[in-house]
Tab-separated table of C-alpha atoms and ligand atoms in Angstrom:
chain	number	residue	atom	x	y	z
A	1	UNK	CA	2.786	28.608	-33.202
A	2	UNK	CA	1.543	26.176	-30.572
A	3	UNK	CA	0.886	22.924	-31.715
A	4	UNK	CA	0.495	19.361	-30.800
A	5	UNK	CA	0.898	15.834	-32.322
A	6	UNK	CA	0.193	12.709	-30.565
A	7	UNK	CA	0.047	9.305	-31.361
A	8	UNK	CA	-1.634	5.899	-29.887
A	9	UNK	CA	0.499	3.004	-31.967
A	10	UNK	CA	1.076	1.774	-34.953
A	11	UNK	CA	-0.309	-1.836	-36.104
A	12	UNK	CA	-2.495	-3.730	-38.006
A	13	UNK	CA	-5.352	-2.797	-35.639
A	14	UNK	CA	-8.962	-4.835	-35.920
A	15	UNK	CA	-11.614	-2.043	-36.681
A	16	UNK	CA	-13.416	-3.055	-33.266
A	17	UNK	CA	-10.705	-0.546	-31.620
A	18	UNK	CA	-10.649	2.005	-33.756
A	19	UNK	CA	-12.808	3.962	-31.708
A	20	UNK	CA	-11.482	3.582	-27.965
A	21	UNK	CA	-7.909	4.462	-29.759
A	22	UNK	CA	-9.326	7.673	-31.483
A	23	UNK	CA	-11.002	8.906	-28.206
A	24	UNK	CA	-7.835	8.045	-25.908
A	25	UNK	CA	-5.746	10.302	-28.872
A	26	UNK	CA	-8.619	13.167	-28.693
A	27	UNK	CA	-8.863	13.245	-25.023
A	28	UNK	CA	-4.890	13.314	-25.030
A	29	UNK	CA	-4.898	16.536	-27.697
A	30	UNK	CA	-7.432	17.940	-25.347
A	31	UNK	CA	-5.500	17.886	-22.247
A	32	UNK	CA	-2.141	18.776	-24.204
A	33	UNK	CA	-4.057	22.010	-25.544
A	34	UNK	CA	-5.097	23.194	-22.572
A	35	UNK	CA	-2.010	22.988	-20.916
A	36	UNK	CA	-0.475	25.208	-23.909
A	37	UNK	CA	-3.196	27.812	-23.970
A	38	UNK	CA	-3.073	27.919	-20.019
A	39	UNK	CA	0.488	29.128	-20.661
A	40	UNK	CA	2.090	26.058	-19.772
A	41	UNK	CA	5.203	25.108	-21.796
A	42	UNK	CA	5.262	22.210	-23.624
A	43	UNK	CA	7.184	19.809	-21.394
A	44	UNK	CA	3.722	20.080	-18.905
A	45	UNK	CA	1.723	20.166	-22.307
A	46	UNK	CA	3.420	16.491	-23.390
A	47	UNK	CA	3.431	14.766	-19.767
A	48	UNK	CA	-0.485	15.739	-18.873
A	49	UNK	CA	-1.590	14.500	-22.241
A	50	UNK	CA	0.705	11.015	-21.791
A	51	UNK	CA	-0.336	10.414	-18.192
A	52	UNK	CA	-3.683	10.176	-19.688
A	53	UNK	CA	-2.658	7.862	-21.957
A	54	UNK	CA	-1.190	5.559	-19.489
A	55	UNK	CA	-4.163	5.086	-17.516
A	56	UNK	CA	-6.099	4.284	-20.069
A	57	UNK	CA	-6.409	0.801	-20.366
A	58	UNK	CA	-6.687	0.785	-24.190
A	59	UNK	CA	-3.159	1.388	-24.933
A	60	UNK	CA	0.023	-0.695	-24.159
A	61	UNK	CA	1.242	2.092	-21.319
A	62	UNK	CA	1.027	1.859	-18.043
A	63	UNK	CA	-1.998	0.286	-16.662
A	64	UNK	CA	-2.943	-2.257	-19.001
A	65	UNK	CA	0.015	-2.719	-20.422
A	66	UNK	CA	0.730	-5.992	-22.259
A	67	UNK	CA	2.884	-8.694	-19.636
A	68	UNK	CA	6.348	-9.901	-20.900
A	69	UNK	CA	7.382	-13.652	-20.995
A	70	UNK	CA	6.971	-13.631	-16.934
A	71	UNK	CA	3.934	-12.379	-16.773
A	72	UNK	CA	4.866	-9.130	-15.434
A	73	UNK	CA	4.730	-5.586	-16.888
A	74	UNK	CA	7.722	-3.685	-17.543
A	75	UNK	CA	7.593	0.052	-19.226
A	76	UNK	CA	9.430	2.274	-20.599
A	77	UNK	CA	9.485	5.895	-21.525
A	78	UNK	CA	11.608	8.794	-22.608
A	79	UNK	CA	11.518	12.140	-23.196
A	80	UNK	CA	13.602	14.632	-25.321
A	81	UNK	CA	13.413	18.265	-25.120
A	82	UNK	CA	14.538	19.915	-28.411
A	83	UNK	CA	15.477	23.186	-27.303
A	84	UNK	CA	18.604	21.827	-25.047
A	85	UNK	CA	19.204	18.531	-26.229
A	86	UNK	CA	18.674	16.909	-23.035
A	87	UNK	CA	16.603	14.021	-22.772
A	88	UNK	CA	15.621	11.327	-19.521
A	89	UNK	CA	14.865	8.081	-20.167
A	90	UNK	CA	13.953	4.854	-18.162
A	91	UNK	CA	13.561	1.326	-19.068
A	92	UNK	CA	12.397	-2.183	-17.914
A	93	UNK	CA	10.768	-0.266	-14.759
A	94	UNK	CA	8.246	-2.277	-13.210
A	95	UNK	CA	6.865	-0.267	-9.769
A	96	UNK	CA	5.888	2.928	-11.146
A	97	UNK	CA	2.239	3.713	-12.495
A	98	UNK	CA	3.653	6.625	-14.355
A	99	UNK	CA	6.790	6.382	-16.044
A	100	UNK	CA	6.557	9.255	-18.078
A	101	UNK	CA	6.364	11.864	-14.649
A	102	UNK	CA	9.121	10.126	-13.221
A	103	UNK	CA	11.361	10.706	-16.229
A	104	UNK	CA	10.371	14.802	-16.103
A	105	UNK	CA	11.909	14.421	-12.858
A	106	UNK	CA	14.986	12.991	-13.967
A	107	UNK	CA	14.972	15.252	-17.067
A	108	UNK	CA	14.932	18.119	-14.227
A	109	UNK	CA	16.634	17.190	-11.608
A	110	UNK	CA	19.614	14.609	-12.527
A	111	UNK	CA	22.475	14.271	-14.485
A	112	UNK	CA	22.302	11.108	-15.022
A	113	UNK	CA	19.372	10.748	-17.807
A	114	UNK	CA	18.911	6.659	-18.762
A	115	UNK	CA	17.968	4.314	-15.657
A	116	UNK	CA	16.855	1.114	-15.714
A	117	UNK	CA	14.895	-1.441	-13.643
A	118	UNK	CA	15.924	-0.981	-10.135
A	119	UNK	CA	18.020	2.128	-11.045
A	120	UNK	CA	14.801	3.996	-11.374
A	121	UNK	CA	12.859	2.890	-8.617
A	122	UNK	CA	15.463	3.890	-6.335
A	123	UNK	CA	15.736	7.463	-7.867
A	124	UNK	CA	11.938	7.709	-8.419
A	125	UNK	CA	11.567	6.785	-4.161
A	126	UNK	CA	14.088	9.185	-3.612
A	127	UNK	CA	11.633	12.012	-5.625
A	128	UNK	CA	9.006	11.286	-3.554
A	129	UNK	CA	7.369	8.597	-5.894
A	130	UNK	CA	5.669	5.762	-4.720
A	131	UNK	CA	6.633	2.603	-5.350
A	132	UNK	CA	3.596	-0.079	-6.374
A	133	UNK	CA	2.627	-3.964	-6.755
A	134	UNK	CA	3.414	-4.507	-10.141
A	135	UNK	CA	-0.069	-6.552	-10.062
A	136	UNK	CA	-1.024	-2.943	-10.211
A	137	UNK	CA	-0.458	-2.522	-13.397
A	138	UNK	CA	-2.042	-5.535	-14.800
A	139	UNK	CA	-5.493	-6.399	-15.816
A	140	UNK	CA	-7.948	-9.264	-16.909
A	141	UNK	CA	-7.683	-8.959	-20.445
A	142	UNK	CA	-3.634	-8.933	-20.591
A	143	UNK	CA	-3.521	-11.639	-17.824
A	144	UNK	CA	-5.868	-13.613	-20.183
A	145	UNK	CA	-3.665	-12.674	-23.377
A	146	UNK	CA	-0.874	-14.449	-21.361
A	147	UNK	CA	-2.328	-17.146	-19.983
A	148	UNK	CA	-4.276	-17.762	-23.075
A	149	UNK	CA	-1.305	-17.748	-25.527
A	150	UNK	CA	2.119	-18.599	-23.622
A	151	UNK	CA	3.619	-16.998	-26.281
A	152	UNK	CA	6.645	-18.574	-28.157
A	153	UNK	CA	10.458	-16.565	-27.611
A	154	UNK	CA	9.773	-15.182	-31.184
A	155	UNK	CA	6.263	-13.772	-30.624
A	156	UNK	CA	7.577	-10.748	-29.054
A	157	UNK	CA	8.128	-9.377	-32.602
A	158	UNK	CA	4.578	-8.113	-32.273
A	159	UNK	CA	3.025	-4.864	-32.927
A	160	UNK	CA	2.512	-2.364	-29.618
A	161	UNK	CA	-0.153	-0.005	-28.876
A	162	UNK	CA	2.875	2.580	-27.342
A	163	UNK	CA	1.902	6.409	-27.027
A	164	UNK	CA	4.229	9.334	-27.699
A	165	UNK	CA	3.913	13.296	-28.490
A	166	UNK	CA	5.385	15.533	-29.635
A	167	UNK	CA	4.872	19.348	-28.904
A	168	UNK	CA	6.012	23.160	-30.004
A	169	UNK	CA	4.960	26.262	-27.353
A	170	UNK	CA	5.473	30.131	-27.576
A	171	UNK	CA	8.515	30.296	-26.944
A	172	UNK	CA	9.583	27.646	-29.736
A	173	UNK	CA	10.449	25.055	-27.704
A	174	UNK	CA	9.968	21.621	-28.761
A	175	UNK	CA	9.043	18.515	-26.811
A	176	UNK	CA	8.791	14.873	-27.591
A	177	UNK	CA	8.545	11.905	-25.657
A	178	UNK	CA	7.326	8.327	-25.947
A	179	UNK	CA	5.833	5.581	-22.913
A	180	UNK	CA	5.003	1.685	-23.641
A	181	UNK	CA	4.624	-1.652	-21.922
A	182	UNK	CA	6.333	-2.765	-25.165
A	183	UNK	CA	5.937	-5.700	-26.971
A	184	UNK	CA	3.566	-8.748	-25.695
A	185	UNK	CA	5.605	-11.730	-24.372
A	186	UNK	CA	9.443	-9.506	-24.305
A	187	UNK	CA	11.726	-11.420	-22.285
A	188	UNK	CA	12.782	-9.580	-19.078
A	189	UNK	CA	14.684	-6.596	-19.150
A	190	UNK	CA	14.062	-6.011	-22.959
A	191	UNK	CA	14.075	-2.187	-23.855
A	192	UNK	CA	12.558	-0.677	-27.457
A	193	UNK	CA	12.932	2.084	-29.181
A	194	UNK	CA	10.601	4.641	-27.503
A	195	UNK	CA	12.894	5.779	-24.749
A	196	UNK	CA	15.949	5.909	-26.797
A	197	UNK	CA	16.978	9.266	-28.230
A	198	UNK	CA	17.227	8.761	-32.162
A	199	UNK	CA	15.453	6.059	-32.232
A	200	UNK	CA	12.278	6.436	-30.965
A	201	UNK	CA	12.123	10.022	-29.565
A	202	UNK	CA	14.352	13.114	-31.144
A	203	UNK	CA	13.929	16.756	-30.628
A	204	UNK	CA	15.813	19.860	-31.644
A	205	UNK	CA	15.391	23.305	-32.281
A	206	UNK	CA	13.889	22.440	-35.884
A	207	UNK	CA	11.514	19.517	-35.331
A	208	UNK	CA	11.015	16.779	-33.023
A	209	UNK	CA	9.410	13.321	-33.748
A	210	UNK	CA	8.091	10.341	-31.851
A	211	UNK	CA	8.123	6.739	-33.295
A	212	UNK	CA	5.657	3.709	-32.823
A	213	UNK	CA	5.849	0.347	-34.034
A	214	UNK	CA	8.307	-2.907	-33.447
A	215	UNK	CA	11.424	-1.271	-31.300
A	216	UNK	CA	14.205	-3.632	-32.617
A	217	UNK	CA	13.303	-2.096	-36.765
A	218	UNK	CA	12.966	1.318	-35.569
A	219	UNK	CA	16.338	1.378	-33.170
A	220	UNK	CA	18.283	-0.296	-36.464
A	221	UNK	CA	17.162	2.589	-38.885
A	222	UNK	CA	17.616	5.203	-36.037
A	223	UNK	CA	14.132	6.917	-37.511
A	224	UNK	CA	13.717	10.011	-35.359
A	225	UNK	CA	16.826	11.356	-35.635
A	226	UNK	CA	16.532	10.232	-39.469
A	227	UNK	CA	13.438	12.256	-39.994
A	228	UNK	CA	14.608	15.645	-37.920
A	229	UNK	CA	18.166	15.118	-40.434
A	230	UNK	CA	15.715	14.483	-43.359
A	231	UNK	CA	13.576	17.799	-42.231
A	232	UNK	CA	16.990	19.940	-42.006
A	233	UNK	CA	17.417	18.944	-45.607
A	234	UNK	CA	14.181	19.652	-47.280
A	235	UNK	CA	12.223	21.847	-44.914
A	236	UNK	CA	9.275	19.710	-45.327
A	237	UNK	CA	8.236	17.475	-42.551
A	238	UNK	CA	5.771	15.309	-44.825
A	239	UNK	CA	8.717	14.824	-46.778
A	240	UNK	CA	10.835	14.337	-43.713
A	241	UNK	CA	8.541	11.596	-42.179
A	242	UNK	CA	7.491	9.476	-45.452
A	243	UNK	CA	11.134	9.039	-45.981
A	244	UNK	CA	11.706	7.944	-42.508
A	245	UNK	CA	9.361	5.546	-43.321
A	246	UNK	CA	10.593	4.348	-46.311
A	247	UNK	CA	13.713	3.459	-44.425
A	248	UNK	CA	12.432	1.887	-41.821
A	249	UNK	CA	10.534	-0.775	-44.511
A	250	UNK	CA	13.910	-2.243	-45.132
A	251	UNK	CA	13.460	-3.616	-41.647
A	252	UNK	CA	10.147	-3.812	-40.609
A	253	UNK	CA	6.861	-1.913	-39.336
A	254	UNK	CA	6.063	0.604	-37.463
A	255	UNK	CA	5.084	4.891	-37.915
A	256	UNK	CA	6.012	8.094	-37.202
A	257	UNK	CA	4.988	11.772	-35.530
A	258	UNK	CA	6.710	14.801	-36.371
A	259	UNK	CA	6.199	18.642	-36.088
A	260	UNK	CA	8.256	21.369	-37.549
A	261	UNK	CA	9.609	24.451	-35.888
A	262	UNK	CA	6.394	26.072	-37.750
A	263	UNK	CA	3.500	23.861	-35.843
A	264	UNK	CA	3.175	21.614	-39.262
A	265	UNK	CA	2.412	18.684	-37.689
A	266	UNK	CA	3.035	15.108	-39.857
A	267	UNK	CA	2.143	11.461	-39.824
A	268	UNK	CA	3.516	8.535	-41.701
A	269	UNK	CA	3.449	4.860	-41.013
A	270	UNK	CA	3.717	1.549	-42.813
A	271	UNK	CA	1.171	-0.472	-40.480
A	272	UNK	CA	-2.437	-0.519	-41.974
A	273	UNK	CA	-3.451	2.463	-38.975
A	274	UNK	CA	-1.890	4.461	-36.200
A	275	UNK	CA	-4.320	6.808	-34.484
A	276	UNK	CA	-3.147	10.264	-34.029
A	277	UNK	CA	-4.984	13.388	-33.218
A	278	UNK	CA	-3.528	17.286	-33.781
A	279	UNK	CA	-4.155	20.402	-32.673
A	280	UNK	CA	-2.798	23.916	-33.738
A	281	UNK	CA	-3.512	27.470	-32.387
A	282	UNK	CA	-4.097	28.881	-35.838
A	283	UNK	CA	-6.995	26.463	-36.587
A	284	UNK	CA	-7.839	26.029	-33.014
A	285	UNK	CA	-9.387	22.130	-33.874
A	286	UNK	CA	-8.576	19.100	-32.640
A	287	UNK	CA	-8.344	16.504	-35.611
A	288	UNK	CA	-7.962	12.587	-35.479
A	289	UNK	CA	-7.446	10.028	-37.726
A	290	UNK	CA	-6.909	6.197	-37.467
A	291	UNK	CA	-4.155	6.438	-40.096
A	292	UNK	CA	-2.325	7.959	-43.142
A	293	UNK	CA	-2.108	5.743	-45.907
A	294	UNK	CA	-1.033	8.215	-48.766
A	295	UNK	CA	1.662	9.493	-46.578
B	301	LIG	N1	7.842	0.456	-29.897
B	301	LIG	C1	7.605	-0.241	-28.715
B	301	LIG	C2	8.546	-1.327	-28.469
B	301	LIG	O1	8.995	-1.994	-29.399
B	301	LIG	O2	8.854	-1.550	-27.334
């Protein structure tokens, strides 16, 4: 069954932004369905609904993203496709508006699969990519969060807006991929969890799941790959995700996406919301919700 689960971040978010989050997550579902019902698989399905998501300003991807300790933005994203086990990932990448395109490319074309910082550009130009400013990427109310804070070396242990999905199509095959500006304040060259595979992206031929939160926590516990082995145990993916969760609380904060080989999609976090939306062909509706709590 086709299906879709995507996600906007996980964090203690004021109320004031519920609303901008839960429309970016709707209009993301929207885009993801249409792809699937137009018969597009669910690698397209995942990367139209996330390139959404990066230009919109309200989340910390792409444009908008929050600036590290030099004021500059740095992203990264990953994807993982469940049905071969490969996966492309970049991170630290500061000249590309869409992160999550350029790592379909890699995913297609390359055998090498994690690039970094200048690694990518150079592979991106190569693709055809262009190359931008990264004053691009930034905008008033980030460059006033950094000016306006000149935040301390710890700060960076901060909550992140990051967006990830994670999709099923037709055929069975299952997507799921993350893209961030990561945390406020990082120092240079920091990477988080959402581009690593385990960590915060994992996908097989069972389930595939998509972390948010604070990287560092979710890289310790390994989550994703923790909630697909939790899945292959129970065959429940509520089950699967509330004890990836549970886990992850030994360390620190953050949520998780997951759907089954079925289309059951799930959502679990520890943070007081993370805005996801869903979609399924059997119901044919688009639901969103700011958070879980009883998961
Ligand atoms: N989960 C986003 C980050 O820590 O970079």
């Amino acid at each position: 069954m086709k299906s879709i689960i995507i996600h906007g971040g996980a964090w203690n978010m004021p109320e004031k932004l519920d609303k901008p989050h839960l429309r970016g997550v709707e209009a993301a579902c929207k885009v993801a369905r249409d792809a699937l019902l137009d018969g597009r698989g669910s690698l397209e399905a995942i990367t139209d609904a996330l390139v959404l998501l990066e230009e919109d300003t309200t989340f910390d991807a792409g444009v908008g993203s929050f600036l590290n300790a030099a004021g500059d933005v740095e992203l990264d994203a990953g994807i993982m496709d469940g049905t071969t086990g490969d996966y492309a990932c970049c991170g630290a990448v500061s000249k590309l508006r869409n992160p999550i395109l350029a790592c379909k490319r890699l995913l297609e074309v390359s055998p090498n699969k994690l690039l970094v910082c200048e690694g990518m550009h150079i592979f991106a130009r190569e693709q055809g990519f262009t190359l931008i400013d990264n004053d691009d990427l930034k905008i008033e109310r980030e460059i006033e969060r950094y000016e306006g804070t000149k935040l301390p070396v710890a700060s960076y242990f901060s909550p992140s807006d990051t967006v990830g999905a994670v999709a099923i199509d037709d055929g069975g095959h299952i997507v799921a991929a993350n893209t961030t500006g990561g945390t406020p304040g990082k120092p240079s060259g920091r990477v988080g969890d959402s581009p690593l595979v385990g960590c915060g992206i994992y996908a097989g031929p069972h389930a595939g799941a998509a972390a948010t939160g604070l990287g560092e926590p979710i890289i310790k516990t390994v989550l994703t790959k923790r909630v697909y082995d939790y899945y292959c145990e129970s065959n429940d993916i509520s089950r699967a995700t509330s004890a990836g969760i549970r886990d992850l609380a030994h360390h620190g904060w953050g949520g998780v996406i997951a759907l089954d080989k079925h289309g059951t999609p799930s959502a679990c976090h520890n943070t007081t919301k993370m805005p996801h939306a869903t979609w399924d062909e059997k119901s044919d509706k688009i639901e969103k919700k700011i958070g879980n709590p009883r998961c």
